[in-house]
Coordinates of C-alpha atoms and ligand atoms in Angstrom, one line a residue:
X1 CA -27.4 -5.1 -11.7
X2 CA -24.9 -2.2 -11.4
X3 CA -21.9 -2.1 -9.3
X4 CA -19.3 0.5 -8.4
X5 CA -15.6 -0.1 -7.7
X6 CA -13.9 2.9 -6.0
X7 CA -10.6 2.0 -7.8
X8 CA -9.4 -0.7 -10.1
X9 CA -9.0 -4.3 -9.0
X10 CA -7.0 -7.2 -10.5
X11 CA -8.0 -7.8 -14.1
X12 CA -9.2 -11.4 -13.4
X13 CA -11.5 -10.0 -10.7
X14 CA -13.0 -7.2 -12.9
X15 CA -13.5 -9.8 -15.7
X16 CA -15.6 -12.0 -13.3
X17 CA -17.6 -8.9 -12.3
X18 CA -18.2 -7.8 -15.9
X19 CA -19.6 -11.3 -16.7
X20 CA -22.5 -10.5 -14.3
X21 CA -22.9 -6.8 -13.8
X22 CA -22.7 -3.4 -15.3
X23 CA -19.4 -2.3 -13.7
X24 CA -18.3 1.3 -13.1
X25 CA -14.7 1.8 -11.9
X26 CA -13.6 5.1 -10.5
X27 CA -10.4 6.1 -12.3
X28 CA -9.8 9.6 -11.0
X29 CA -8.1 10.8 -7.9
X30 CA -7.9 8.3 -5.0
X31 CA -9.7 8.2 -2.7
X32 CA -12.8 9.1 -4.6
X33 CA -14.4 12.3 -3.3
X34 CA -17.5 12.1 -1.1
X35 CA -19.5 14.1 -3.7
X36 CA -18.5 11.8 -6.5
X37 CA -19.2 8.7 -4.3
X38 CA -22.6 10.0 -3.4
X39 CA -23.5 10.7 -7.0
X40 CA -22.2 7.4 -8.4
X41 CA -23.7 5.2 -5.7
X42 CA -27.3 6.3 -6.4
X43 CA -28.0 3.7 -9.1
X44 CA -25.8 1.0 -7.8
X45 CA -26.7 -2.4 -6.3
X46 CA -23.2 -3.3 -5.1
X47 CA -20.1 -1.5 -3.9
X48 CA -16.5 -2.6 -3.8
X49 CA -14.4 -0.3 -1.6
X50 CA -11.0 0.1 0.1
X51 CA -9.8 0.9 3.6
X52 CA -9.3 4.6 2.9
X53 CA -12.8 5.2 1.4
X54 CA -15.2 6.7 3.9
X55 CA -18.4 4.8 3.5
X56 CA -20.4 6.9 6.0
X57 CA -24.2 7.2 6.5
X58 CA -24.5 9.9 3.8
X59 CA -23.0 7.6 1.2
X60 CA -25.0 4.6 2.4
X61 CA -28.3 6.6 2.4
X62 CA -27.6 7.9 -1.1
X63 CA -27.4 4.3 -2.3
X64 CA -31.1 3.7 -2.4
X65 CA -30.7 0.5 -4.3
X66 CA -27.6 -0.7 -2.5
X67 CA -27.7 -4.3 -1.3
X68 CA -24.0 -5.2 -0.7
X69 CA -20.8 -3.6 0.3
X70 CA -17.6 -5.7 -0.1
X71 CA -14.4 -4.2 1.2
X72 CA -11.0 -5.2 -0.1
X73 CA -9.6 -5.3 3.5
X74 CA -9.8 -7.1 6.8
X75 CA -10.5 -3.8 8.6
X76 CA -14.0 -2.3 8.2
X77 CA -13.8 0.7 10.5
X78 CA -14.2 2.9 7.3
X79 CA -17.7 1.6 6.8
X80 CA -20.7 2.8 8.9
X81 CA -21.7 -0.8 9.5
X82 CA -24.5 0.1 11.8
X83 CA -26.3 2.2 9.2
X84 CA -25.7 -0.4 6.5
X85 CA -27.0 -3.3 8.6
X86 CA -30.1 -1.3 9.6
X87 CA -30.8 -0.8 5.9
X88 CA -30.4 -4.5 5.2
X89 CA -27.2 -4.1 3.3
X90 CA -24.8 -7.0 3.5
X91 CA -21.3 -6.0 4.5
X92 CA -18.4 -8.3 3.8
X93 CA -14.6 -8.3 4.2
X94 CA -11.4 -10.3 3.7
X95 CA -9.9 -11.7 6.9
X96 CA -7.7 -14.9 7.1
X97 CA -6.0 -14.5 3.7
X98 CA -3.9 -11.6 4.9
X99 CA -3.0 -13.0 8.3
X100 CA 0.4 -14.5 7.4
X101 CA 1.5 -11.5 5.2
X102 CA 0.7 -9.0 8.0
X103 CA 2.4 -11.2 10.7
X104 CA 5.5 -11.6 8.5
X105 CA 5.7 -7.8 8.1
X106 CA 5.3 -7.4 11.8
X107 CA 8.2 -9.7 12.5
X108 CA 10.3 -7.9 9.8
X109 CA 9.6 -4.6 11.6
X110 CA 10.6 -6.1 15.0
X111 CA 13.8 -7.5 13.6
X112 CA 14.6 -4.3 11.7
X113 CA 14.1 -2.2 14.9
X114 CA 16.1 -4.6 17.2
X115 CA 19.0 -4.8 14.7
X116 CA 18.8 -1.2 13.4
X117 CA 18.6 -2.4 9.8
X118 CA 17.2 0.8 8.3
X119 CA 19.5 3.0 10.3
X120 CA 22.5 1.0 9.0
X121 CA 21.2 1.3 5.4
X122 CA 20.8 5.1 5.9
X123 CA 24.3 5.4 7.4
X124 CA 26.0 3.9 4.4
X125 CA 24.0 5.9 1.9
X126 CA 25.0 9.1 3.7
X127 CA 28.6 8.0 3.4
X128 CA 29.0 7.9 7.2
X129 CA 30.3 4.4 7.7
X130 CA 33.7 4.9 9.4
X131 CA 34.7 2.0 11.5
X132 CA 34.4 -1.7 10.8
X133 CA 33.2 -4.2 13.4
X134 CA 33.9 -2.3 16.6
X135 CA 33.1 -3.7 20.0
X136 CA 30.5 -1.0 20.6
X137 CA 29.6 0.3 17.2
X138 CA 26.1 0.0 15.9
X139 CA 24.9 -2.5 18.4
X140 CA 21.3 -3.7 18.4
X141 CA 19.5 -6.1 20.7
X142 CA 18.9 -9.8 20.6
X143 CA 15.3 -10.9 20.1
X144 CA 15.9 -14.1 22.0
X145 CA 14.8 -13.8 25.6
X146 CA 13.1 -10.5 25.1
X147 CA 9.4 -10.0 25.9
X148 CA 6.9 -9.4 23.1
X149 CA 3.6 -7.9 24.2
X150 CA 0.8 -8.6 21.7
X151 CA -2.2 -6.2 22.0
X152 CA -5.0 -8.0 20.2
X153 CA -4.7 -11.7 20.1
X154 CA -7.0 -12.4 17.1
X155 CA -5.8 -14.2 13.9
X156 CA -2.9 -11.8 13.2
X157 CA -1.8 -11.6 16.8
X158 CA -1.7 -15.4 17.1
X159 CA 0.3 -15.6 13.8
X160 CA 2.8 -13.1 15.2
X161 CA 3.0 -15.1 18.4
X162 CA 3.8 -18.3 16.5
X163 CA 6.6 -16.6 14.6
X164 CA 8.0 -14.9 17.7
X165 CA 8.3 -18.3 19.4
X166 CA 10.7 -19.2 16.6
X167 CA 12.9 -16.4 17.8
X168 CA 12.7 -17.6 21.4
X169 CA 10.9 -14.5 22.6
X170 CA 8.7 -14.5 25.7
X171 CA 5.1 -13.7 25.1
X172 CA 2.6 -11.6 26.9
X173 CA -0.8 -10.7 25.4
X174 CA -3.9 -8.7 26.0
X175 CA -7.2 -9.3 24.3
X176 CA -10.8 -8.5 24.9
X177 CA -11.4 -12.1 25.5
X178 CA -8.8 -14.4 27.1
X179 CA -7.7 -17.4 25.1
X180 CA -8.5 -20.9 26.2
X181 CA -5.8 -22.5 28.5
X182 CA -5.0 -24.9 25.6
X183 CA -4.3 -22.0 23.2
X184 CA -2.3 -20.1 25.8
X185 CA -0.2 -23.2 26.3
X186 CA 0.2 -23.8 22.6
X187 CA 1.4 -20.2 22.1
X188 CA 3.3 -20.1 25.4
X189 CA 1.6 -16.7 25.9
X190 CA 0.6 -15.2 29.3
X191 CA -2.5 -13.1 29.6
X192 CA -2.0 -9.7 31.3
X193 CA -3.9 -6.4 31.6
X194 CA -3.1 -3.7 29.0
X195 CA -1.3 -1.7 31.6
X196 CA 1.0 -4.6 32.5
X197 CA 1.5 -5.4 28.8
X198 CA 2.9 -1.9 28.2
X199 CA 4.9 -1.9 31.4
X200 CA 6.6 -5.3 31.0
X201 CA 7.2 -5.7 27.3
X202 CA 10.4 -5.0 25.4
X203 CA 8.3 -4.5 22.3
X204 CA 4.6 -4.0 22.1
X205 CA 2.9 -5.0 18.8
X206 CA -0.6 -3.8 18.1
X207 CA -3.1 -6.1 16.4
X208 CA -6.4 -4.9 17.8
X209 CA -9.2 -3.6 15.6
X210 CA -9.8 0.2 15.5
X211 CA -13.0 0.9 17.4
X212 CA -14.3 3.6 19.7
X213 CA -12.7 1.7 22.5
X214 CA -9.2 1.5 21.0
X215 CA -9.2 5.1 19.6
X216 CA -5.9 6.6 20.7
X217 CA -5.7 4.0 23.5
X218 CA -1.9 4.4 23.1
X219 CA -1.3 7.9 24.5
X220 CA 1.5 9.6 26.3
X221 CA 0.5 8.2 29.7
X222 CA 0.7 4.7 28.3
X223 CA 4.0 5.4 26.5
X224 CA 5.5 6.7 29.7
X225 CA 4.6 3.5 31.4
X226 CA 6.9 1.6 28.9
X227 CA 10.5 0.8 29.6
X228 CA 12.9 3.4 28.1
X229 CA 14.5 0.6 26.1
X230 CA 11.3 -0.7 24.6
X231 CA 9.8 -0.4 21.1
X232 CA 6.3 0.0 19.7
X233 CA 5.1 -1.6 16.5
X234 CA 1.8 -0.9 14.7
X235 CA 0.6 -2.8 11.7
X236 CA -3.1 -2.4 12.7
X237 CA -4.7 1.0 12.4
X238 CA -3.0 4.4 12.9
X239 CA -5.7 6.0 15.0
X240 CA -5.1 3.4 17.8
X241 CA -2.1 5.6 18.6
X242 CA -2.2 9.3 19.5
X243 CA 0.5 10.2 16.9
X244 CA 1.4 13.6 18.5
X245 CA 2.1 11.8 21.8
X246 CA 4.2 9.2 20.1
X247 CA 6.3 11.9 18.3
X248 CA 6.8 13.6 21.7
X249 CA 7.7 10.2 23.3
X250 CA 10.2 9.4 20.6
X251 CA 11.8 12.9 20.6
X252 CA 12.2 12.7 24.4
X253 CA 13.5 9.1 24.2
X254 CA 10.7 8.0 26.5
X255 CA 10.7 4.8 24.5
X256 CA 13.6 3.6 22.3
X257 CA 11.8 3.5 19.0
X258 CA 8.8 2.6 16.9
X259 CA 8.0 0.9 13.6
X260 CA 4.7 2.0 12.0
X261 CA 3.0 0.7 8.9
X262 CA -0.2 2.7 9.6
X263 CA -0.8 6.3 10.4
X264 CA -3.6 8.6 11.6
X265 CA -4.0 10.2 8.2
X266 CA -2.7 8.2 5.2
X267 CA -0.7 8.7 3.1
X268 CA 1.9 10.7 5.0
X269 CA 4.7 12.8 3.6
X270 CA 7.8 14.5 4.9
X271 CA 5.6 17.2 6.6
X272 CA 4.7 14.5 9.1
X273 CA 7.0 14.9 12.2
X274 CA 7.6 11.1 12.3
X275 CA 9.6 11.3 9.1
X276 CA 12.2 13.6 10.8
X277 CA 12.9 11.1 13.7
X278 CA 15.9 8.7 13.6
X279 CA 14.3 6.2 16.0
X280 CA 11.2 5.5 13.9
X281 CA 10.9 3.1 11.0
X282 CA 8.0 3.7 8.7
X283 CA 6.4 1.7 5.8
X284 CA 3.5 2.7 3.6
X285 CA 0.6 0.5 4.9
X286 CA 2.0 -2.7 3.3
X287 CA 0.8 -5.3 5.8
X288 CA -1.1 -7.3 3.2
X289 CA 0.9 -6.2 0.2
X290 CA 2.2 -9.4 -1.3
X291 CA 1.4 -10.6 -4.8
X292 CA -0.2 -13.8 -3.4
X293 CA -2.2 -12.1 -0.6
X294 CA -3.6 -9.3 -2.7
X295 CA -4.7 -11.7 -5.3
X296 CA -6.5 -13.8 -2.7
X297 CA -8.1 -10.7 -1.3
X298 CA -9.4 -9.8 -4.7
X299 CA -10.8 -13.3 -5.2
X300 CA -12.7 -13.1 -1.9
X301 CA -13.8 -9.5 -2.4
X302 CA -15.5 -10.6 -5.7
X303 CA -16.9 -13.8 -4.3
X304 CA -18.3 -11.9 -1.3
X305 CA -20.0 -9.4 -3.5
X306 CA -21.4 -12.0 -5.9
X307 CA -22.8 -14.1 -3.1
X308 CA -24.3 -11.1 -1.3
X309 CA -26.0 -9.8 -4.5
X310 CA -27.5 -13.3 -5.1
X311 CA -29.1 -13.0 -1.6
X312 CA -26.7 -15.6 -0.2
X313 CA -24.3 -15.5 2.7
X314 CA -20.9 -14.1 1.7
X315 CA -17.7 -16.0 2.7
X316 CA -16.9 -13.4 5.4
X317 CA -19.7 -11.3 6.6
X318 CA -19.5 -8.4 9.0
X319 CA -21.9 -9.2 11.8
X320 CA -23.3 -6.9 14.4
X321 CA -21.0 -7.1 17.4
X322 CA -20.9 -4.2 19.8
X323 CA -17.7 -2.4 20.0
X324 CA -16.5 -3.6 16.7
X325 CA -18.5 -1.4 14.4
X326 CA -17.1 1.4 12.3
X327 CA -16.1 4.5 14.1
X328 CA -18.9 6.9 13.0
Ligands
DGY1 C1 -6.7 -4.3 5.9 O1 -7.0 -5.2 5.1 O2 -7.5 -3.8 6.6 C2 -5.3 -3.8 5.8 O3 -5.1 -2.8 6.6 C3 -4.9 -3.5 4.4 O4 -3.5 -3.8 4.3

């Protein structure tokens, strides 16, 4: 069988794949162009892809021999799952292993926002540190006693909640499905509507999947409903937020600040208006970027593909579930 990787993967993973298949690895510009993807997929039985590849119906239909798509990510909104499933192609992904890493980054962003860590770093590098230890200088905010609103209480949302409890934060959450009373008690989290979540939280953290329903669900109206002192954190998907609206809200100080690991069009550079704002903290989509997590993701990506191509159930299979399919 022949497989295509849209970019290189860990050496151990490629070695495993080469034991079984004829492996082609795209080595040119990333992401691979649509034309190139369409031409390379034609004779392939399996595909390993990444969150920035656009695996749309043209690509899937070009893969006339395609039996399995395995993505190196928990998100699968970049794959036209509907078309793939209709054609009997198994789609698999890598949840669970990246939960802790993404939750850790979220907490790091919340802490950095509340305590102005990056601002402080920038201040010193610009040689602007003048006074030492003043009563009012460079004050941040305590986490303890503040309300964290979690939008999307799946695996990552729950892991963030667990961590936030360690900082003595109060927890509100909104999710498609309410948690069981036992789980709400364990996490000490109160279920509220999305409107209430944005209105009452000191920091809202997004952990919902990107779907047609969550597309730009965070817009100017919602941002205006937040407290002026509140923050927004996004480690999920950029398109859940209307970025233009967020820039406007940050410029006009409608909210105090934001920390973003994901953006509408990645990668971003200094032409993106967010980079010119002082009250925003930005990181380059590193939610799952730890040595341990990426290695585990590679292991699962490979196992998923091998199982799928053998006609077996992969470890993590994307199932048909309305509202959670790719946005195509
Ligand atoms: C994912 O796996 O979907 C993440 O966004 C990658 O860090």
